[in-house]
Amino acid sequence: AQSVTQPDIHITVSEGASLELRCNYSYGATPYLFWYVQSPGQGLQLLLKYFSGDTLVQGIKGFEAEFKRSQSSFNLRKPSVHWSDAAEYFCAVGLNRDDKIIFGKGTRLHILP
Amino acid sequence: EAQVTQNPRYLITVTGKKLTVTCSQNMNHEYMSWYRQDPGLGLRQIYYSMNVEVTDKGDVPEGYKVSRKEKRNFPLILESPSPNQTSLYFCASSSRQGGKQYFGPGTRLTVT
């Protein structure tokens, strides 16, 4: 069965430090891959997506993600986090066949001043 | 402005009292979906619709109904709500080619 795993439930980093949020998926073909962010009390916002082509994807707010087929991973990175990046981040997999999408359980990011 | 709207944003109700959460999008999207978000479980898809009169079950459809009579609207119906349906609900829409999903602001439902 298709699945998305975000191994880290909580991550704490200091402001200005680099960030990497992990995402692994299980799917037979190359899926569509997404990262969403949910700020406290807010809805979901798309950070970036990967469909095909260049495996390093640039998104909004200075985020990027790299698709690694051999590792079935799509990790999200940012070189220097800001206090406003404190939020919950969701990795998601889109299934071509029927447009269904599966979300990971989320990683809550805490920023230390 | 492209948007997905949901109403109500907050709802407290009692067990067994039928309710409907509305969802509307103004982007002429074919694909719409409902999710619930619960702590530790992330987002789980309830139902989705690929076009008018075309709906299908997601991962957690039990206790919910949907309808898609018009392209812009995709209401979520709880015929007999139970406390385990207390959750945060999101509606989303996307064009099939683009894949990017636009999410509504969420509806926080409490069933007592």
mmCIF file with all atom_site columns, C-alpha atoms in Angstrom:
data_model
loop_
_atom_site.group_PDB
_atom_site.id
_atom_site.type_symbol
_atom_site.label_atom_id
_atom_site.label_alt_id
_atom_site.label_comp_id
_atom_site.label_asym_id
_atom_site.label_entity_id
_atom_site.label_seq_id
_atom_site.pdbx_PDB_ins_code
_atom_site.Cartn_x
_atom_site.Cartn_y
_atom_site.Cartn_z
_atom_site.occupancy
_atom_site.B_iso_or_equiv
_atom_site.pdbx_formal_charge
_atom_site.auth_seq_id
_atom_site.auth_comp_id
_atom_site.auth_asym_id
_atom_site.auth_atom_id
_atom_site.pdbx_PDB_model_num
ATOM 1   C CA . ALA A 1 1   ? 0.000   0.000  0.000   1.00 0.00 ? 1   ALA A CA 1
ATOM 2   C CA . GLN A 1 2   ? 1.094   3.517  -0.689  1.00 0.00 ? 2   GLN A CA 1
ATOM 3   C CA . SER A 1 3   ? 2.371   5.436  2.313   1.00 0.00 ? 3   SER A CA 1
ATOM 4   C CA . VAL A 1 4   ? 4.209   8.564  3.336   1.00 0.00 ? 4   VAL A CA 1
ATOM 5   C CA . THR A 1 5   ? 6.477   8.631  6.371   1.00 0.00 ? 5   THR A CA 1
ATOM 6   C CA . GLN A 1 6   ? 7.740   11.678 8.177   1.00 0.00 ? 6   GLN A CA 1
ATOM 7   C CA . PRO A 1 7   ? 9.996   10.142 10.814  1.00 0.00 ? 7   PRO A CA 1
ATOM 8   C CA . ASP A 1 8   ? 10.306  13.242 12.993  1.00 0.00 ? 8   ASP A CA 1
ATOM 9   C CA . ILE A 1 9   ? 7.224   14.349 14.905  1.00 0.00 ? 9   ILE A CA 1
ATOM 10  C CA . HIS A 1 10  ? 8.969   17.387 16.400  1.00 0.00 ? 10  HIS A CA 1
ATOM 11  C CA . ILE A 1 11  ? 12.129  19.207 15.381  1.00 0.00 ? 11  ILE A CA 1
ATOM 12  C CA . THR A 1 12  ? 13.698  22.142 17.197  1.00 0.00 ? 12  THR A CA 1
ATOM 13  C CA . VAL A 1 13  ? 16.329  24.344 15.594  1.00 0.00 ? 13  VAL A CA 1
ATOM 14  C CA . SER A 1 14  ? 17.832  27.685 16.458  1.00 0.00 ? 14  SER A CA 1
ATOM 15  C CA . GLU A 1 15  ? 16.978  30.716 14.421  1.00 0.00 ? 15  GLU A CA 1
ATOM 16  C CA . GLY A 1 16  ? 19.517  31.091 11.630  1.00 0.00 ? 16  GLY A CA 1
ATOM 17  C CA . ALA A 1 17  ? 20.418  27.412 11.621  1.00 0.00 ? 17  ALA A CA 1
ATOM 18  C CA . SER A 1 18  ? 19.871  25.130 8.669   1.00 0.00 ? 18  SER A CA 1
ATOM 19  C CA . LEU A 1 19  ? 16.907  22.802 8.481   1.00 0.00 ? 19  LEU A CA 1
ATOM 20  C CA . GLU A 1 20  ? 16.144  19.453 6.922   1.00 0.00 ? 20  GLU A CA 1
ATOM 21  C CA . LEU A 1 21  ? 12.787  17.730 7.288   1.00 0.00 ? 21  LEU A CA 1
ATOM 22  C CA . ARG A 1 22  ? 12.636  14.139 6.185   1.00 0.00 ? 22  ARG A CA 1
ATOM 23  C CA . CYS A 1 23  ? 10.021  12.472 4.037   1.00 0.00 ? 23  CYS A CA 1
ATOM 24  C CA . ASN A 1 24  ? 9.992   8.947  2.670   1.00 0.00 ? 24  ASN A CA 1
ATOM 25  C CA . TYR A 1 25  ? 7.327   7.410  0.506   1.00 0.00 ? 25  TYR A CA 1
ATOM 26  C CA . SER A 1 26  ? 6.337   3.977  -0.599  1.00 0.00 ? 26  SER A CA 1
ATOM 27  C CA . TYR A 1 27  ? 4.875   3.790  -4.067  1.00 0.00 ? 27  TYR A CA 1
ATOM 28  C CA . GLY A 1 28  ? 5.441   1.662  -7.134  1.00 0.00 ? 28  GLY A CA 1
ATOM 29  C CA . ALA A 1 29  ? 5.925   4.452  -9.635  1.00 0.00 ? 29  ALA A CA 1
ATOM 30  C CA . THR A 1 30  ? 7.295   7.963  -9.448  1.00 0.00 ? 30  THR A CA 1
ATOM 31  C CA . PRO A 1 31  ? 4.606   9.930  -7.697  1.00 0.00 ? 31  PRO A CA 1
ATOM 32  C CA . TYR A 1 32  ? 3.809   13.587 -7.539  1.00 0.00 ? 32  TYR A CA 1
ATOM 33  C CA . LEU A 1 33  ? 5.431   14.944 -4.368  1.00 0.00 ? 33  LEU A CA 1
ATOM 34  C CA . PHE A 1 34  ? 4.436   17.949 -2.303  1.00 0.00 ? 34  PHE A CA 1
ATOM 35  C CA . TRP A 1 35  ? 5.379   19.818 0.816   1.00 0.00 ? 35  TRP A CA 1
ATOM 36  C CA . TYR A 1 36  ? 2.772   21.873 2.633   1.00 0.00 ? 36  TYR A CA 1
ATOM 37  C CA . VAL A 1 37  ? 3.081   24.174 5.616   1.00 0.00 ? 37  VAL A CA 1
ATOM 38  C CA . GLN A 1 38  ? 0.436   24.892 8.202   1.00 0.00 ? 38  GLN A CA 1
ATOM 39  C CA . SER A 1 39  ? 1.043   27.857 10.472  1.00 0.00 ? 39  SER A CA 1
ATOM 40  C CA . PRO A 1 40  ? -0.754  27.956 13.831  1.00 0.00 ? 40  PRO A CA 1
ATOM 41  C CA . GLY A 1 41  ? -4.443  28.565 13.315  1.00 0.00 ? 41  GLY A CA 1
ATOM 42  C CA . GLN A 1 42  ? -4.043  28.671 9.562   1.00 0.00 ? 42  GLN A CA 1
ATOM 43  C CA . GLY A 1 43  ? -4.939  26.452 6.672   1.00 0.00 ? 43  GLY A CA 1
ATOM 44  C CA . LEU A 1 44  ? -2.465  24.628 4.484   1.00 0.00 ? 44  LEU A CA 1
ATOM 45  C CA . GLN A 1 45  ? -0.159  26.333 2.027   1.00 0.00 ? 45  GLN A CA 1
ATOM 46  C CA . LEU A 1 46  ? 1.804   24.649 -0.724  1.00 0.00 ? 46  LEU A CA 1
ATOM 47  C CA . LEU A 1 47  ? 5.558   25.197 -0.378  1.00 0.00 ? 47  LEU A CA 1
ATOM 48  C CA . LEU A 1 48  ? 6.704   23.280 -3.429  1.00 0.00 ? 48  LEU A CA 1
ATOM 49  C CA . LYS A 1 49  ? 5.987   20.286 -5.616  1.00 0.00 ? 49  LYS A CA 1
ATOM 50  C CA . TYR A 1 50  ? 7.805   17.788 -7.799  1.00 0.00 ? 50  TYR A CA 1
ATOM 51  C CA . PHE A 1 51  ? 6.296   16.199 -10.863 1.00 0.00 ? 51  PHE A CA 1
ATOM 52  C CA . SER A 1 52  ? 9.272   15.364 -13.081 1.00 0.00 ? 52  SER A CA 1
ATOM 53  C CA . GLY A 1 53  ? 12.519  16.801 -14.386 1.00 0.00 ? 53  GLY A CA 1
ATOM 54  C CA . ASP A 1 54  ? 15.089  18.479 -12.172 1.00 0.00 ? 54  ASP A CA 1
ATOM 55  C CA . THR A 1 55  ? 15.167  16.637 -8.877  1.00 0.00 ? 55  THR A CA 1
ATOM 56  C CA . LEU A 1 56  ? 16.010  19.762 -6.884  1.00 0.00 ? 56  LEU A CA 1
ATOM 57  C CA . VAL A 1 57  ? 12.890  21.855 -6.538  1.00 0.00 ? 57  VAL A CA 1
ATOM 58  C CA . GLN A 1 58  ? 12.737  25.438 -5.348  1.00 0.00 ? 58  GLN A CA 1
ATOM 59  C CA . GLY A 1 59  ? 9.728   26.640 -3.434  1.00 0.00 ? 59  GLY A CA 1
ATOM 60  C CA . ILE A 1 60  ? 8.422   29.672 -1.660  1.00 0.00 ? 60  ILE A CA 1
ATOM 61  C CA . LYS A 1 61  ? 9.848   31.213 1.514   1.00 0.00 ? 61  LYS A CA 1
ATOM 62  C CA . GLY A 1 62  ? 13.368  30.030 0.682   1.00 0.00 ? 62  GLY A CA 1
ATOM 63  C CA . PHE A 1 63  ? 12.586  26.316 0.903   1.00 0.00 ? 63  PHE A CA 1
ATOM 64  C CA . GLU A 1 64  ? 13.858  23.646 -1.434  1.00 0.00 ? 64  GLU A CA 1
ATOM 65  C CA . ALA A 1 65  ? 13.433  19.883 -1.658  1.00 0.00 ? 65  ALA A CA 1
ATOM 66  C CA . GLU A 1 66  ? 15.341  17.145 -3.382  1.00 0.00 ? 66  GLU A CA 1
ATOM 67  C CA . PHE A 1 67  ? 13.782  14.044 -4.871  1.00 0.00 ? 67  PHE A CA 1
ATOM 68  C CA . LYS A 1 68  ? 16.004  10.989 -4.515  1.00 0.00 ? 68  LYS A CA 1
ATOM 69  C CA . ARG A 1 69  ? 14.514  8.036  -6.305  1.00 0.00 ? 69  ARG A CA 1
ATOM 70  C CA . SER A 1 70  ? 17.056  5.545  -4.950  1.00 0.00 ? 70  SER A CA 1
ATOM 71  C CA . GLN A 1 71  ? 16.105  6.468  -1.392  1.00 0.00 ? 71  GLN A CA 1
ATOM 72  C CA . SER A 1 72  ? 12.396  7.097  -2.030  1.00 0.00 ? 72  SER A CA 1
ATOM 73  C CA . SER A 1 73  ? 12.856  10.400 -0.279  1.00 0.00 ? 73  SER A CA 1
ATOM 74  C CA . PHE A 1 74  ? 11.796  13.985 -0.750  1.00 0.00 ? 74  PHE A CA 1
ATOM 75  C CA . ASN A 1 75  ? 13.456  15.940 2.055   1.00 0.00 ? 75  ASN A CA 1
ATOM 76  C CA . LEU A 1 76  ? 12.712  19.594 2.633   1.00 0.00 ? 76  LEU A CA 1
ATOM 77  C CA . ARG A 1 77  ? 15.578  21.992 3.346   1.00 0.00 ? 77  ARG A CA 1
ATOM 78  C CA . LYS A 1 78  ? 16.191  25.597 4.222   1.00 0.00 ? 78  LYS A CA 1
ATOM 79  C CA . PRO A 1 79  ? 19.665  27.051 4.743   1.00 0.00 ? 79  PRO A CA 1
ATOM 80  C CA . SER A 1 80  ? 18.685  29.511 7.469   1.00 0.00 ? 80  SER A CA 1
ATOM 81  C CA . VAL A 1 81  ? 15.399  29.379 9.358   1.00 0.00 ? 81  VAL A CA 1
ATOM 82  C CA . HIS A 1 82  ? 13.468  32.355 10.649  1.00 0.00 ? 82  HIS A CA 1
ATOM 83  C CA . TRP A 1 83  ? 11.216  32.478 13.698  1.00 0.00 ? 83  TRP A CA 1
ATOM 84  C CA . SER A 1 84  ? 8.238   32.781 11.348  1.00 0.00 ? 84  SER A CA 1
ATOM 85  C CA . ASP A 1 85  ? 9.020   29.298 9.976   1.00 0.00 ? 85  ASP A CA 1
ATOM 86  C CA . ALA A 1 86  ? 7.660   27.733 13.174  1.00 0.00 ? 86  ALA A CA 1
ATOM 87  C CA . ALA A 1 87  ? 4.774   25.644 11.891  1.00 0.00 ? 87  ALA A CA 1
ATOM 88  C CA . GLU A 1 88  ? 3.743   22.132 11.021  1.00 0.00 ? 88  GLU A CA 1
ATOM 89  C CA . TYR A 1 89  ? 5.015   20.703 7.753   1.00 0.00 ? 89  TYR A CA 1
ATOM 90  C CA . PHE A 1 90  ? 3.337   17.985 5.757   1.00 0.00 ? 90  PHE A CA 1
ATOM 91  C CA . CYS A 1 91  ? 4.811   15.881 3.014   1.00 0.00 ? 91  CYS A CA 1
ATOM 92  C CA . ALA A 1 92  ? 2.276   14.488 0.553   1.00 0.00 ? 92  ALA A CA 1
ATOM 93  C CA . VAL A 1 93  ? 2.219   12.057 -2.320  1.00 0.00 ? 93  VAL A CA 1
ATOM 94  C CA . GLY A 1 94  ? -0.128  12.367 -5.272  1.00 0.00 ? 94  GLY A CA 1
ATOM 95  C CA . LEU A 1 95  ? -1.173  9.217  -7.035  1.00 0.00 ? 95  LEU A CA 1
ATOM 96  C CA . ASN A 1 96  ? -1.426  9.750  -10.762 1.00 0.00 ? 96  ASN A CA 1
ATOM 97  C CA . ARG A 1 97  ? -4.016  7.173  -11.440 1.00 0.00 ? 97  ARG A CA 1
ATOM 98  C CA . ASP A 1 98  ? -6.919  8.679  -9.601  1.00 0.00 ? 98  ASP A CA 1
ATOM 99  C CA . ASP A 1 99  ? -5.710  12.003 -8.243  1.00 0.00 ? 99  ASP A CA 1
ATOM 100 C CA . LYS A 1 100 ? -5.818  10.706 -4.697  1.00 0.00 ? 100 LYS A CA 1
ATOM 101 C CA . ILE A 1 101 ? -3.325  12.280 -2.342  1.00 0.00 ? 101 ILE A CA 1
ATOM 102 C CA . ILE A 1 102 ? -1.808  10.853 0.816   1.00 0.00 ? 102 ILE A CA 1
ATOM 103 C CA . PHE A 1 103 ? -0.314  12.986 3.556   1.00 0.00 ? 103 PHE A CA 1
ATOM 104 C CA . GLY A 1 104 ? 2.357   12.209 6.072   1.00 0.00 ? 104 GLY A CA 1
ATOM 105 C CA . LYS A 1 105 ? 1.546   12.750 9.736   1.00 0.00 ? 105 LYS A CA 1
ATOM 106 C CA . GLY A 1 106 ? 3.424   16.010 9.842   1.00 0.00 ? 106 GLY A CA 1
ATOM 107 C CA . THR A 1 107 ? 6.533   17.408 11.510  1.00 0.00 ? 107 THR A CA 1
ATOM 108 C CA . ARG A 1 108 ? 6.154   20.270 13.941  1.00 0.00 ? 108 ARG A CA 1
ATOM 109 C CA . LEU A 1 109 ? 9.025   22.725 13.697  1.00 0.00 ? 109 LEU A CA 1
ATOM 110 C CA . HIS A 1 110 ? 10.003  24.775 16.742  1.00 0.00 ? 110 HIS A CA 1
ATOM 111 C CA . ILE A 1 111 ? 12.432  27.678 16.471  1.00 0.00 ? 111 ILE A CA 1
ATOM 112 C CA . LEU A 1 112 ? 14.678  28.726 19.334  1.00 0.00 ? 112 LEU A CA 1
ATOM 113 C CA . PRO A 1 113 ? 15.527  32.436 19.519  1.00 0.00 ? 113 PRO A CA 1
ATOM 114 C CA . GLU B 2 1   ? -8.992  36.157 -5.847  1.00 0.00 ? 1   GLU B CA 1
ATOM 115 C CA . ALA B 2 2   ? -8.655  32.383 -6.142  1.00 0.00 ? 2   ALA B CA 1
ATOM 116 C CA . GLN B 2 3   ? -9.975  30.803 -3.009  1.00 0.00 ? 3   GLN B CA 1
ATOM 117 C CA . VAL B 2 4   ? -11.673 27.907 -1.309  1.00 0.00 ? 4   VAL B CA 1
ATOM 118 C CA . THR B 2 5   ? -14.234 28.841 1.302   1.00 0.00 ? 5   THR B CA 1
ATOM 119 C CA . GLN B 2 6   ? -15.698 26.694 4.034   1.00 0.00 ? 6   GLN B CA 1
ATOM 120 C CA . ASN B 2 7   ? -18.610 27.307 6.350   1.00 0.00 ? 7   ASN B CA 1
ATOM 121 C CA . PRO B 2 8   ? -18.933 27.272 9.218   1.00 0.00 ? 8   PRO B CA 1
ATOM 122 C CA . ARG B 2 9   ? -15.415 27.801 10.515  1.00 0.00 ? 9   ARG B CA 1
ATOM 123 C CA . TYR B 2 10  ? -16.340 26.554 13.978  1.00 0.00 ? 10  TYR B CA 1
ATOM 124 C CA . LEU B 2 11  ? -19.170 24.273 15.004  1.00 0.00 ? 11  LEU B CA 1
ATOM 125 C CA . ILE B 2 12  ? -20.142 22.638 18.263  1.00 0.00 ? 12  ILE B CA 1
ATOM 126 C CA . THR B 2 13  ? -22.954 20.138 18.031  1.00 0.00 ? 13  THR B CA 1
ATOM 127 C CA . VAL B 2 14  ? -24.416 17.146 19.792  1.00 0.00 ? 14  VAL B CA 1
ATOM 128 C CA . THR B 2 15  ? -24.325 13.486 18.908  1.00 0.00 ? 15  THR B CA 1
ATOM 129 C CA . GLY B 2 16  ? -26.825 12.499 16.253  1.00 0.00 ? 16  GLY B CA 1
ATOM 130 C CA . LYS B 2 17  ? -27.748 15.955 14.988  1.00 0.00 ? 17  LYS B CA 1
ATOM 131 C CA . LYS B 2 18  ? -27.248 16.064 11.239  1.00 0.00 ? 18  LYS B CA 1
ATOM 132 C CA . LEU B 2 19  ? -24.939 18.752 9.946   1.00 0.00 ? 19  LEU B CA 1
ATOM 133 C CA . THR B 2 20  ? -23.444 19.964 6.690   1.00 0.00 ? 20  THR B CA 1
ATOM 134 C CA . VAL B 2 21  ? -20.162 21.735 6.149   1.00 0.00 ? 21  VAL B CA 1
ATOM 135 C CA . THR B 2 22  ? -20.106 23.639 2.892   1.00 0.00 ? 22  THR B CA 1
ATOM 136 C CA . CYS B 2 23  ? -17.146 24.050 0.585   1.00 0.00 ? 23  CYS B CA 1
ATOM 137 C CA . SER B 2 24  ? -16.988 26.284 -2.442  1.00 0.00 ? 24  SER B CA 1
ATOM 138 C CA . GLN B 2 25  ? -14.201 27.147 -4.898  1.00 0.00 ? 25  GLN B CA 1
ATOM 139 C CA . ASN B 2 26  ? -14.077 29.881 -7.521  1.00 0.00 ? 26  ASN B CA 1
ATOM 140 C CA . MET B 2 27  ? -11.339 28.453 -9.748  1.00 0.00 ? 27  MET B CA 1
ATOM 141 C CA . ASN B 2 28  ? -13.450 26.154 -11.910 1.00 0.00 ? 28  ASN B CA 1
ATOM 142 C CA . HIS B 2 29  ? -11.482 23.196 -10.570 1.00 0.00 ? 29  HIS B CA 1
ATOM 143 C CA . GLU B 2 30  ? -12.651 19.706 -11.405 1.00 0.00 ? 30  GLU B CA 1
ATOM 144 C CA . TYR B 2 31  ? -11.086 17.972 -8.437  1.00 0.00 ? 31  TYR B CA 1
ATOM 145 C CA . MET B 2 32  ? -12.230 18.574 -4.875  1.00 0.00 ? 32  MET B CA 1
ATOM 146 C CA . SER B 2 33  ? -11.524 16.737 -1.676  1.00 0.00 ? 33  SER B CA 1
ATOM 147 C CA . TRP B 2 34  ? -12.266 16.617 2.031   1.00 0.00 ? 34  TRP B CA 1
ATOM 148 C CA . TYR B 2 35  ? -9.697  15.854 4.709   1.00 0.00 ? 35  TYR B CA 1
ATOM 149 C CA . ARG B 2 36  ? -9.731  15.586 8.443   1.00 0.00 ? 36  ARG B CA 1
ATOM 150 C CA . GLN B 2 37  ? -6.748  16.457 10.569  1.00 0.00 ? 37  GLN B CA 1
ATOM 151 C CA . ASP B 2 38  ? -6.187  14.841 13.931  1.00 0.00 ? 38  ASP B CA 1
ATOM 152 C CA . PRO B 2 39  ? -3.193  15.134 16.275  1.00 0.00 ? 39  PRO B CA 1
ATOM 153 C CA . GLY B 2 40  ? -0.622  12.469 15.557  1.00 0.00 ? 40  GLY B CA 1
ATOM 154 C CA . LEU B 2 41  ? -2.468  11.256 12.490  1.00 0.00 ? 41  LEU B CA 1
ATOM 155 C CA . GLY B 2 42  ? -1.895  14.117 10.088  1.00 0.00 ? 42  GLY B CA 1
ATOM 156 C CA . LEU B 2 43  ? -4.320  14.657 7.258   1.00 0.00 ? 43  LEU B CA 1
ATOM 157 C CA . ARG B 2 44  ? -6.510  11.836 6.079   1.00 0.00 ? 44  ARG B CA 1
ATOM 158 C CA . GLN B 2 45  ? -8.702  11.976 3.020   1.00 0.00 ? 45  GLN B CA 1
ATOM 159 C CA . ILE B 2 46  ? -12.397 11.412 3.595   1.00 0.00 ? 46  ILE B CA 1
ATOM 160 C CA . TYR B 2 47  ? -13.896 11.709 0.118   1.00 0.00 ? 47  TYR B CA 1
ATOM 161 C CA . TYR B 2 48  ? -12.888 13.181 -3.172  1.00 0.00 ? 48  TYR B CA 1
ATOM 162 C CA . SER B 2 49  ? -14.556 14.146 -6.397  1.00 0.00 ? 49  SER B CA 1
ATOM 163 C CA . MET B 2 50  ? -13.036 14.243 -9.852  1.00 0.00 ? 50  MET B CA 1
ATOM 164 C CA . ASN B 2 51  ? -15.946 16.065 -11.429 1.00 0.00 ? 51  ASN B CA 1
ATOM 165 C CA . VAL B 2 52  ? -19.639 16.803 -11.122 1.00 0.00 ? 52  VAL B CA 1
ATOM 166 C CA . GLU B 2 53  ? -21.552 13.712 -10.014 1.00 0.00 ? 53  GLU B CA 1
ATOM 167 C CA . VAL B 2 54  ? -18.282 11.758 -9.656  1.00 0.00 ? 54  VAL B CA 1
ATOM 168 C CA . THR B 2 55  ? -17.252 11.029 -6.083  1.00 0.00 ? 55  THR B CA 1
ATOM 169 C CA . ASP B 2 56  ? -15.183 8.333  -4.445  1.00 0.00 ? 56  ASP B CA 1
ATOM 170 C CA . LYS B 2 57  ? -14.161 7.241  -0.988  1.00 0.00 ? 57  LYS B CA 1
ATOM 171 C CA . GLY B 2 58  ? -10.878 8.273  0.505   1.00 0.00 ? 58  GLY B CA 1
ATOM 172 C CA . ASP B 2 59  ? -9.177  6.613  3.429   1.00 0.00 ? 59  ASP B CA 1
ATOM 173 C CA . VAL B 2 60  ? -11.714 7.367  6.169   1.00 0.00 ? 60  VAL B CA 1
ATOM 174 C CA . PRO B 2 61  ? -15.180 7.690  4.611   1.00 0.00 ? 61  PRO B CA 1
ATOM 175 C CA . GLU B 2 62  ? -17.220 6.032  7.369   1.00 0.00 ? 62  GLU B CA 1
ATOM 176 C CA . GLY B 2 63  ? -19.837 8.310  8.858   1.00 0.00 ? 63  GLY B CA 1
ATOM 177 C CA . TYR B 2 64  ? -19.619 10.882 6.078   1.00 0.00 ? 64  TYR B CA 1
ATOM 178 C CA . LYS B 2 65  ? -21.431 11.634 2.852   1.00 0.00 ? 65  LYS B CA 1
ATOM 179 C CA . VAL B 2 66  ? -20.680 14.074 0.065   1.00 0.00 ? 66  VAL B CA 1
ATOM 180 C CA . SER B 2 67  ? -22.370 15.336 -3.049  1.00 0.00 ? 67  SER B CA 1
ATOM 181 C CA . ARG B 2 68  ? -21.153 17.143 -6.149  1.00 0.00 ? 68  ARG B CA 1
ATOM 182 C CA . LYS B 2 69  ? -24.122 18.586 -7.961  1.00 0.00 ? 69  LYS B CA 1
ATOM 183 C CA . GLU B 2 70  ? -22.271 21.675 -9.120  1.00 0.00 ? 70  GLU B CA 1
ATOM 184 C CA . LYS B 2 71  ? -18.647 22.083 -10.031 1.00 0.00 ? 71  LYS B CA 1
ATOM 185 C CA . ARG B 2 72  ? -17.954 24.799 -7.468  1.00 0.00 ? 72  ARG B CA 1
ATOM 186 C CA . ASN B 2 73  ? -19.549 23.152 -4.417  1.00 0.00 ? 73  ASN B CA 1
ATOM 187 C CA . PHE B 2 74  ? -18.648 20.025 -2.497  1.00 0.00 ? 74  PHE B CA 1
ATOM 188 C CA . PRO B 2 75  ? -20.527 19.799 0.805   1.00 0.00 ? 75  PRO B CA 1
ATOM 189 C CA . LEU B 2 76  ? -19.602 17.339 3.537   1.00 0.00 ? 76  LEU B CA 1
ATOM 190 C CA . ILE B 2 77  ? -22.554 15.778 5.334   1.00 0.00 ? 77  ILE B CA 1
ATOM 191 C CA . LEU B 2 78  ? -22.556 14.084 8.700   1.00 0.00 ? 78  LEU B CA 1
ATOM 192 C CA . GLU B 2 79  ? -25.913 12.336 8.991   1.00 0.00 ? 79  GLU B CA 1
ATOM 193 C CA . SER B 2 80  ? -25.446 11.302 12.607  1.00 0.00 ? 80  SER B CA 1
ATOM 194 C CA . PRO B 2 81  ? -22.303 12.855 14.066  1.00 0.00 ? 81  PRO B CA 1
ATOM 195 C CA . SER B 2 82  ? -20.439 11.072 16.834  1.00 0.00 ? 82  SER B CA 1
ATOM 196 C CA . PRO B 2 83  ? -17.730 12.325 19.213  1.00 0.00 ? 83  PRO B CA 1
ATOM 197 C CA . ASN B 2 84  ? -15.023 10.510 17.235  1.00 0.00 ? 84  ASN B CA 1
ATOM 198 C CA . GLN B 2 85  ? -15.768 12.892 14.383  1.00 0.00 ? 85  GLN B CA 1
ATOM 199 C CA . THR B 2 86  ? -14.525 15.797 16.444  1.00 0.00 ? 86  THR B CA 1
ATOM 200 C CA . SER B 2 87  ? -11.729 17.075 14.250  1.00 0.00 ? 87  SER B CA 1
ATOM 201 C CA . LEU B 2 88  ? -10.401 19.830 12.030  1.00 0.00 ? 88  LEU B CA 1
ATOM 202 C CA . TYR B 2 89  ? -11.748 19.504 8.502   1.00 0.00 ? 89  TYR B CA 1
ATOM 203 C CA . PHE B 2 90  ? -10.202 20.871 5.332   1.00 0.00 ? 90  PHE B CA 1
ATOM 204 C CA . CYS B 2 91  ? -11.675 21.136 1.890   1.00 0.00 ? 91  CYS B CA 1
ATOM 205 C CA . ALA B 2 92  ? -9.331  21.374 -1.086  1.00 0.00 ? 92  ALA B CA 1
ATOM 206 C CA . SER B 2 93  ? -9.564  21.785 -4.833  1.00 0.00 ? 93  SER B CA 1
ATOM 207 C CA . SER B 2 94  ? -7.208  21.453 -7.757  1.00 0.00 ? 94  SER B CA 1
ATOM 208 C CA . SER B 2 95  ? -7.146  21.344 -11.513 1.00 0.00 ? 95  SER B CA 1
ATOM 209 C CA . ARG B 2 96  ? -6.308  17.839 -12.639 1.00 0.00 ? 96  ARG B CA 1
ATOM 210 C CA . GLN B 2 97  ? -3.354  18.863 -14.741 1.00 0.00 ? 97  GLN B CA 1
ATOM 211 C CA . GLY B 2 98  ? -1.744  21.209 -12.235 1.00 0.00 ? 98  GLY B CA 1
ATOM 212 C CA . GLY B 2 99  ? -1.982  19.023 -9.189  1.00 0.00 ? 99  GLY B CA 1
ATOM 213 C CA . LYS B 2 100 ? -1.557  21.918 -6.814  1.00 0.00 ? 100 LYS B CA 1
ATOM 214 C CA . GLN B 2 101 ? -4.244  21.801 -4.187  1.00 0.00 ? 101 GLN B CA 1
ATOM 215 C CA . TYR B 2 102 ? -5.806  24.905 -2.787  1.00 0.00 ? 102 TYR B CA 1
ATOM 216 C CA . PHE B 2 103 ? -7.015  24.431 0.749   1.00 0.00 ? 103 PHE B CA 1
ATOM 217 C CA . GLY B 2 104 ? -9.845  26.081 2.575   1.00 0.00 ? 104 GLY B CA 1
ATOM 218 C CA . PRO B 2 105 ? -9.243  27.666 5.978   1.00 0.00 ? 105 PRO B CA 1
ATOM 219 C CA . GLY B 2 106 ? -10.580 24.674 7.889   1.00 0.00 ? 106 GLY B CA 1
ATOM 220 C CA . THR B 2 107 ? -13.656 23.909 9.969   1.00 0.00 ? 107 THR B CA 1
ATOM 221 C CA . ARG B 2 108 ? -13.193 22.945 13.573  1.00 0.00 ? 108 ARG B CA 1
ATOM 222 C CA . LEU B 2 109 ? -15.966 20.574 14.558  1.00 0.00 ? 109 LEU B CA 1
ATOM 223 C CA . THR B 2 110 ? -16.703 19.444 18.093  1.00 0.00 ? 110 THR B CA 1
ATOM 224 C CA . VAL B 2 111 ? -19.299 16.738 18.696  1.00 0.00 ? 111 VAL B CA 1
ATOM 225 C CA . THR B 2 112 ? -20.374 16.306 22.307  1.00 0.00 ? 112 THR B CA 1
#
